[in-house]
Amino acid sequence: MSTALNDLSRYPIVQAPMAGGASSPQLVGAVCEAGGLGFLAGGYKTAGGLYQEIKQVRGLTGQPFGVNLFMPQSGQPADAAAVEVYRHQLSGEATWYETPLGDPDSGRDDAYDAKLAFLLEDPVPVVSFTFGCPRRDTFDAFARAGTYTIVTVTSPEEAQAAQWAGADAVCVQGVEAGGHQGTHRDDPDASVGGTGLLTLVTQVRETVQLPIVAAGGIMRGAQIAAVLAAGADAAQLGTAFLVCPESGAHALHKQAMTNPLFARTELTRAFSGRPARGLVNRFMREHGPYAPAAYPEVHHLTAPLRKAAATAGDAQGMALWAGQGHRLARELPAGQLVEVLAAELDTALTAQAHRSAS
């Protein structure tokens, strides 16, 4: 299937935008130079800070790259009483780490409008959106600017909304994915969960006509071949690139990926108020069951605690975002990892062709 998406990189390999520092300009540049599509994470950055990172990427590669934006949180702010109860529960953590809790009312829009303005004024090749879908006029503006647009979706209904709004492609995120679930609406009454990637890709493929980037637990080239066979046009990998030397993730976060002490992942609201998959640690066990559906209020509230835990070298208090395939992480330079994945993909596709011919 020949799409504009396939024209963006030599291989159908996308490096996921990982907010919080992992998606450094160095990582993005290395992935792009090796034939993948690298992504900067715009979340939790100022517009000026993101612009400086874009300039760095442009200095490292002439290949196409992407920028991901968090959609502003629409609707009513979270239940203030529930946030206050959670603040009280976290008071012991504040004492332990000797740091005050953050202000839950620090803002809900992540400087979205400012980031949108400069990305339209000085366009990048690709822009993706998480936690919602922009209006049609936004997609029309990016189309005029020559920017390819992608919307993160977690259901066929969200994919259909993205197609109706005018997105060029969808990033289909299975429940296996590390970090935040990119649901367009976080329903406080819904159980924390989701649909597995292969099932979800098939559902979306039969619902919309858009190109699909598949994301969730992918760590090997054979898995890329599997999602391509299911109907995807490319695969997005985050956890696989998190341990690369070019990644800006904290050293403790990288080490935890394959540390037997962290045996499994779970979806939790403990750190941000939105469902996100990470390695199970003390903080998640103690606070996850009580965290309210309150994003980004809880994110702001816990930010100083997470920073203090990292400074203290305490992985038990950090948000160790990771997909279900984290134990398969390989500590390779990003460019080499792209080449290894591409070789594994080629081997898997050749084997598929031989089986089909026999």
Coordinates of C-alpha atoms in Angstrom, one line a residue:
M1 CA 0.0 0.0 0.0
S2 CA 1.6 3.2 -1.1
T3 CA 0.7 6.2 1.0
A4 CA 2.2 9.5 1.9
L5 CA 2.9 8.0 5.3
N6 CA 5.2 5.4 3.6
D7 CA 7.0 8.1 1.8
L8 CA 8.1 9.8 5.1
S9 CA 10.8 7.2 5.9
R10 CA 12.7 4.3 4.4
Y11 CA 11.3 1.8 6.9
P12 CA 7.8 1.5 8.3
I13 CA 9.3 2.2 11.8
V14 CA 8.1 5.2 13.9
Q15 CA 9.8 6.2 17.1
A16 CA 7.1 7.2 19.5
P17 CA 6.9 10.6 21.0
M18 CA 7.6 10.1 24.7
A19 CA 6.8 13.1 26.9
G20 CA 9.0 13.7 29.9
G21 CA 12.3 13.9 28.1
A22 CA 12.9 10.5 26.5
S23 CA 12.3 11.8 23.0
S24 CA 15.4 13.9 22.8
P25 CA 16.5 15.7 19.6
Q26 CA 19.5 13.4 19.5
L27 CA 17.2 10.3 19.6
V28 CA 14.9 11.8 16.9
G29 CA 17.8 12.7 14.7
A30 CA 19.5 9.3 14.9
V31 CA 16.2 7.5 14.1
C32 CA 15.5 9.6 11.1
E33 CA 19.1 9.3 9.8
A34 CA 18.8 5.5 10.0
G35 CA 15.6 5.4 8.0
G36 CA 12.9 5.6 10.6
L37 CA 10.5 8.4 11.4
G38 CA 11.5 10.1 14.7
F39 CA 9.1 12.1 16.8
L40 CA 9.6 14.9 19.3
A41 CA 7.2 15.0 22.2
G42 CA 5.6 18.5 22.6
G43 CA 3.8 17.6 25.9
Y44 CA 4.9 19.3 29.1
K45 CA 7.1 21.7 27.2
T46 CA 6.8 25.5 26.7
A47 CA 6.2 26.6 23.1
G48 CA 9.7 28.2 23.2
G49 CA 11.3 25.0 24.5
L50 CA 9.7 22.9 21.8
Y51 CA 10.8 25.3 19.1
Q52 CA 14.4 25.1 20.3
E53 CA 14.3 21.3 20.2
I54 CA 12.9 21.4 16.6
K55 CA 15.9 23.6 15.7
Q56 CA 18.2 21.0 17.2
V57 CA 16.6 18.2 15.2
R58 CA 16.9 20.2 12.0
G59 CA 20.6 20.6 12.7
L60 CA 20.9 16.8 13.1
T61 CA 19.0 15.5 10.1
G62 CA 17.5 16.6 6.8
Q63 CA 15.0 13.7 6.9
P64 CA 11.3 14.1 7.8
F65 CA 10.4 14.1 11.5
G66 CA 7.3 14.6 13.6
V67 CA 6.1 16.6 16.6
N68 CA 3.4 15.4 18.9
L69 CA 1.0 17.7 20.7
F70 CA -1.3 17.1 23.7
M71 CA -4.8 18.3 23.0
P72 CA -6.2 20.7 25.7
Q73 CA -8.4 19.1 28.2
S74 CA -12.0 20.1 27.4
G75 CA -15.0 20.0 29.6
Q76 CA -15.3 20.7 33.3
P77 CA -12.2 20.6 35.5
A78 CA -11.8 17.6 37.7
D79 CA -13.7 17.1 41.0
A80 CA -11.8 19.5 43.3
A81 CA -12.9 17.6 46.4
A82 CA -11.4 14.3 44.9
V83 CA -8.2 16.1 44.1
E84 CA -8.0 17.5 47.6
V85 CA -8.5 14.1 49.1
Y86 CA -5.6 12.7 46.9
R87 CA -3.5 15.7 47.9
H88 CA -4.0 14.8 51.6
Q89 CA -3.1 11.1 50.8
L90 CA 0.2 12.3 49.2
S91 CA 1.2 14.4 52.2
G92 CA 3.4 11.6 53.5
E93 CA 5.3 11.4 50.2
A94 CA 5.9 15.2 50.3
T95 CA 7.4 14.7 53.8
W96 CA 9.5 11.8 52.7
Y97 CA 10.9 13.5 49.7
E98 CA 11.1 16.9 51.5
T99 CA 9.3 18.7 48.7
P100 CA 6.0 20.5 48.5
L101 CA 3.3 19.1 46.3
G102 CA 2.6 20.9 43.0
D103 CA -0.3 23.2 42.2
P104 CA -3.1 21.1 40.6
D105 CA -4.4 24.2 38.9
S106 CA -1.3 24.9 36.9
G107 CA -3.1 24.8 33.6
R108 CA -5.1 22.5 31.3
D109 CA -4.1 23.5 27.8
D110 CA -0.3 22.6 27.7
A111 CA 0.3 25.9 25.7
Y112 CA -1.5 24.2 22.8
D113 CA -2.5 27.4 20.9
A114 CA 1.1 28.8 21.0
K115 CA 2.6 25.5 19.8
L116 CA 0.0 25.3 17.0
A117 CA 0.7 28.9 15.9
F118 CA 4.5 28.4 15.4
L119 CA 4.0 24.9 13.8
L120 CA 1.8 26.6 11.2
E121 CA 4.1 29.5 10.8
D122 CA 7.3 27.3 10.5
P123 CA 6.0 23.9 9.5
V124 CA 7.5 20.5 10.3
P125 CA 6.8 17.5 8.1
V126 CA 4.5 15.7 10.5
V127 CA 2.3 16.7 13.5
S128 CA 0.4 14.2 15.6
F129 CA -2.2 14.7 18.3
T130 CA -2.9 12.8 21.6
F131 CA -5.8 13.1 24.0
G132 CA -8.3 14.2 21.4
C133 CA -8.9 15.3 17.8
P134 CA -8.6 18.9 16.5
R135 CA -11.3 20.6 14.5
R136 CA -11.4 20.4 10.7
D137 CA -10.1 23.9 10.3
T138 CA -6.9 22.9 12.1
F139 CA -6.3 20.0 9.7
D140 CA -7.1 22.2 6.8
A141 CA -4.5 24.7 8.0
F142 CA -1.8 22.0 8.3
A143 CA -2.7 20.7 4.9
R144 CA -2.1 24.1 3.4
A145 CA 1.2 24.3 5.2
G146 CA 2.2 20.9 3.8
T147 CA 2.2 19.1 7.1
Y148 CA 1.1 15.5 7.4
T149 CA -1.3 14.9 10.3
I150 CA -1.9 11.9 12.6
V151 CA -4.4 11.4 15.4
T152 CA -3.8 8.9 18.2
V153 CA -6.9 6.7 18.6
T154 CA -7.9 3.8 20.9
S155 CA -11.2 2.7 19.3
P156 CA -12.8 2.5 15.9
E157 CA -15.1 5.3 16.9
E158 CA -12.2 7.7 17.6
A159 CA -10.6 6.7 14.3
Q160 CA -13.9 7.5 12.6
A161 CA -14.0 10.9 14.3
A162 CA -10.4 11.6 13.1
Q163 CA -11.3 10.6 9.5
W164 CA -14.4 12.9 9.6
A165 CA -12.3 15.8 10.9
G166 CA -9.7 15.5 8.1
A167 CA -6.7 13.7 9.6
D168 CA -4.2 12.2 7.2
A169 CA -3.7 9.0 9.3
V170 CA -4.4 7.5 12.7
C171 CA -2.0 6.0 15.3
V172 CA -3.9 3.0 16.7
Q173 CA -2.8 2.5 20.3
G174 CA -3.4 -0.9 21.8
V175 CA -3.7 -1.5 25.5
E176 CA -0.2 -3.0 25.6
A177 CA 1.4 0.5 25.0
G178 CA 3.5 2.2 27.6
G179 CA 2.7 5.6 28.9
H180 CA -0.6 7.3 28.6
Q181 CA -3.6 5.8 26.9
G182 CA -4.4 8.4 24.2
T183 CA -8.2 8.2 24.7
H184 CA -10.1 11.3 23.4
R185 CA -12.2 11.3 26.5
D186 CA -11.2 10.0 29.9
D187 CA -14.4 8.6 31.4
P188 CA -14.1 8.5 35.2
D189 CA -16.8 5.8 35.3
A190 CA -15.1 3.5 32.8
S191 CA -12.9 0.6 33.9
V192 CA -9.2 1.2 33.2
G193 CA -8.4 -1.1 30.3
G194 CA -8.5 -1.3 26.5
T195 CA -8.3 -3.4 23.4
G196 CA -5.3 -5.5 22.3
L197 CA -3.4 -4.1 19.4
L198 CA -3.9 -6.7 16.7
T199 CA -7.7 -6.8 17.4
L200 CA -7.8 -3.0 17.4
V201 CA -5.9 -2.6 14.1
T202 CA -8.3 -5.0 12.4
Q203 CA -11.3 -3.1 13.8
V204 CA -10.0 0.2 12.7
R205 CA -8.9 -1.1 9.3
E206 CA -12.5 -2.2 8.6
T207 CA -13.9 1.2 9.9
V208 CA -11.8 3.9 8.2
Q209 CA -9.9 4.4 5.0
L210 CA -6.9 6.2 6.6
P211 CA -3.4 4.8 6.8
I212 CA -2.7 3.2 10.2
V213 CA 0.4 3.4 12.5
A214 CA 0.1 0.6 15.0
A215 CA 1.4 1.1 18.5
G216 CA 1.5 -1.0 21.6
G217 CA 4.1 -3.5 23.0
I218 CA 6.1 -3.8 19.7
M219 CA 9.8 -4.6 20.3
R220 CA 10.9 -6.9 17.4
G221 CA 10.8 -6.8 13.7
A222 CA 8.5 -9.9 13.6
Q223 CA 5.9 -7.9 15.5
I224 CA 6.1 -5.1 13.0
A225 CA 5.5 -7.7 10.3
A226 CA 2.5 -9.0 12.3
V227 CA 0.8 -5.5 12.5
L228 CA 1.5 -4.9 8.8
A229 CA -0.2 -8.2 8.0
A230 CA -3.2 -7.1 10.2
G231 CA -3.6 -4.0 8.1
A232 CA -1.2 -1.4 9.5
D233 CA 1.0 0.7 7.3
A234 CA 3.7 1.3 9.9
A235 CA 4.6 0.4 13.5
Q236 CA 5.3 2.8 16.3
L237 CA 7.8 1.8 19.1
G238 CA 8.4 3.7 22.3
T239 CA 9.7 1.4 25.0
A240 CA 12.1 -0.2 22.5
F241 CA 13.8 3.2 22.0
L242 CA 13.6 4.4 25.6
V243 CA 16.8 2.5 26.6
C244 CA 18.9 3.8 23.7
P245 CA 21.9 6.0 24.7
E246 CA 20.4 8.9 22.8
S247 CA 17.2 8.7 24.8
G248 CA 16.8 11.5 27.4
A249 CA 15.1 9.1 29.9
H250 CA 16.5 9.0 33.4
A251 CA 19.2 6.3 33.9
L252 CA 17.1 4.6 36.6
H253 CA 14.1 4.5 34.2
K254 CA 16.3 2.8 31.5
Q255 CA 17.7 0.3 34.0
A256 CA 14.3 -0.6 35.3
M257 CA 13.2 -1.8 31.9
T258 CA 15.1 -5.1 32.3
N259 CA 15.5 -5.1 36.1
P260 CA 13.9 -8.3 37.5
L261 CA 12.7 -6.2 40.4
F262 CA 10.1 -4.7 38.1
A263 CA 8.4 -7.8 36.7
R264 CA 5.2 -6.4 35.2
T265 CA 3.3 -3.3 34.1
E266 CA -0.1 -2.0 34.9
L267 CA -2.4 0.9 33.9
T268 CA -2.6 3.5 36.7
R269 CA -3.9 7.0 37.4
A270 CA -1.5 7.4 40.3
F271 CA 0.9 9.8 38.7
S272 CA -1.2 11.9 36.3
G273 CA -4.9 11.2 36.8
R274 CA -5.2 9.6 33.4
P275 CA -4.7 5.9 32.7
A276 CA -1.0 5.2 31.8
R277 CA 1.0 2.0 31.7
G278 CA 4.1 1.8 33.7
L279 CA 6.3 -0.6 35.7
V280 CA 4.6 -1.5 39.0
N281 CA 6.5 0.1 41.9
R282 CA 5.8 1.2 45.4
F283 CA 4.1 4.5 44.5
M284 CA 1.8 2.8 42.0
R285 CA 0.8 0.1 44.5
E286 CA 0.2 2.5 47.4
H287 CA -1.6 5.3 45.5
G288 CA -3.0 3.8 42.3
P289 CA -6.2 2.4 43.8
Y290 CA -7.1 5.9 45.2
A291 CA -6.1 8.2 42.4
P292 CA -9.0 10.2 40.9
A293 CA -9.7 10.7 37.2
A294 CA -8.2 14.1 37.2
Y295 CA -5.8 15.0 34.4
P296 CA -3.8 17.2 34.4
E297 CA -4.5 18.1 38.0
V298 CA -2.9 15.0 39.4
H299 CA 0.0 15.3 37.0
H300 CA 0.8 18.8 38.3
L301 CA 0.3 17.6 41.9
T302 CA 2.8 14.8 41.7
A303 CA 5.4 16.5 39.4
P304 CA 7.6 17.6 42.3
L305 CA 7.4 14.2 43.9
R306 CA 8.5 12.4 40.8
K307 CA 11.4 14.9 40.3
A308 CA 12.5 14.5 43.9
A309 CA 12.4 10.7 43.6
A310 CA 14.6 10.9 40.5
T311 CA 17.0 13.2 42.2
A312 CA 17.2 10.9 45.2
G313 CA 17.8 7.9 43.0
D314 CA 14.6 6.3 44.1
A315 CA 12.9 4.4 41.2
Q316 CA 10.1 3.4 43.6
G317 CA 8.7 6.9 43.5
M318 CA 9.2 7.6 39.8
A319 CA 6.7 7.2 36.9
L320 CA 8.4 4.3 35.0
W321 CA 6.4 4.3 31.9
A322 CA 6.8 1.1 29.9
G323 CA 4.9 -1.1 27.5
Q324 CA 4.2 -4.8 28.1
G325 CA 7.2 -5.8 26.0
H326 CA 9.7 -3.9 28.3
R327 CA 11.7 -7.1 29.1
L328 CA 12.6 -7.3 25.4
A329 CA 14.4 -3.9 25.5
R330 CA 17.9 -3.9 23.8
E331 CA 20.4 -1.2 24.8
L332 CA 21.6 -0.4 21.3
P333 CA 22.3 3.0 19.7
A334 CA 19.1 4.2 18.1
G335 CA 20.4 4.0 14.5
Q336 CA 21.6 0.5 15.0
L337 CA 18.3 -0.5 16.6
V338 CA 16.4 0.8 13.5
E339 CA 18.7 -1.3 11.3
V340 CA 18.2 -4.4 13.5
L341 CA 14.4 -4.0 13.4
A342 CA 14.5 -3.5 9.7
A343 CA 16.5 -6.7 9.2
E344 CA 14.2 -8.6 11.5
L345 CA 11.2 -7.3 9.6
D346 CA 12.7 -8.3 6.3
T347 CA 13.4 -11.8 7.6
A348 CA 9.8 -12.1 8.9
L349 CA 8.3 -10.9 5.6
T350 CA 10.5 -13.3 3.6
A351 CA 9.3 -16.2 5.8
Q352 CA 5.7 -15.1 5.3
A353 CA 6.2 -15.0 1.6
H354 CA 7.7 -18.6 1.6
R355 CA 4.8 -19.9 3.7
S356 CA 2.3 -18.3 1.3
A357 CA 4.1 -19.8 -1.7
S358 CA 4.3 -23.3 -0.3

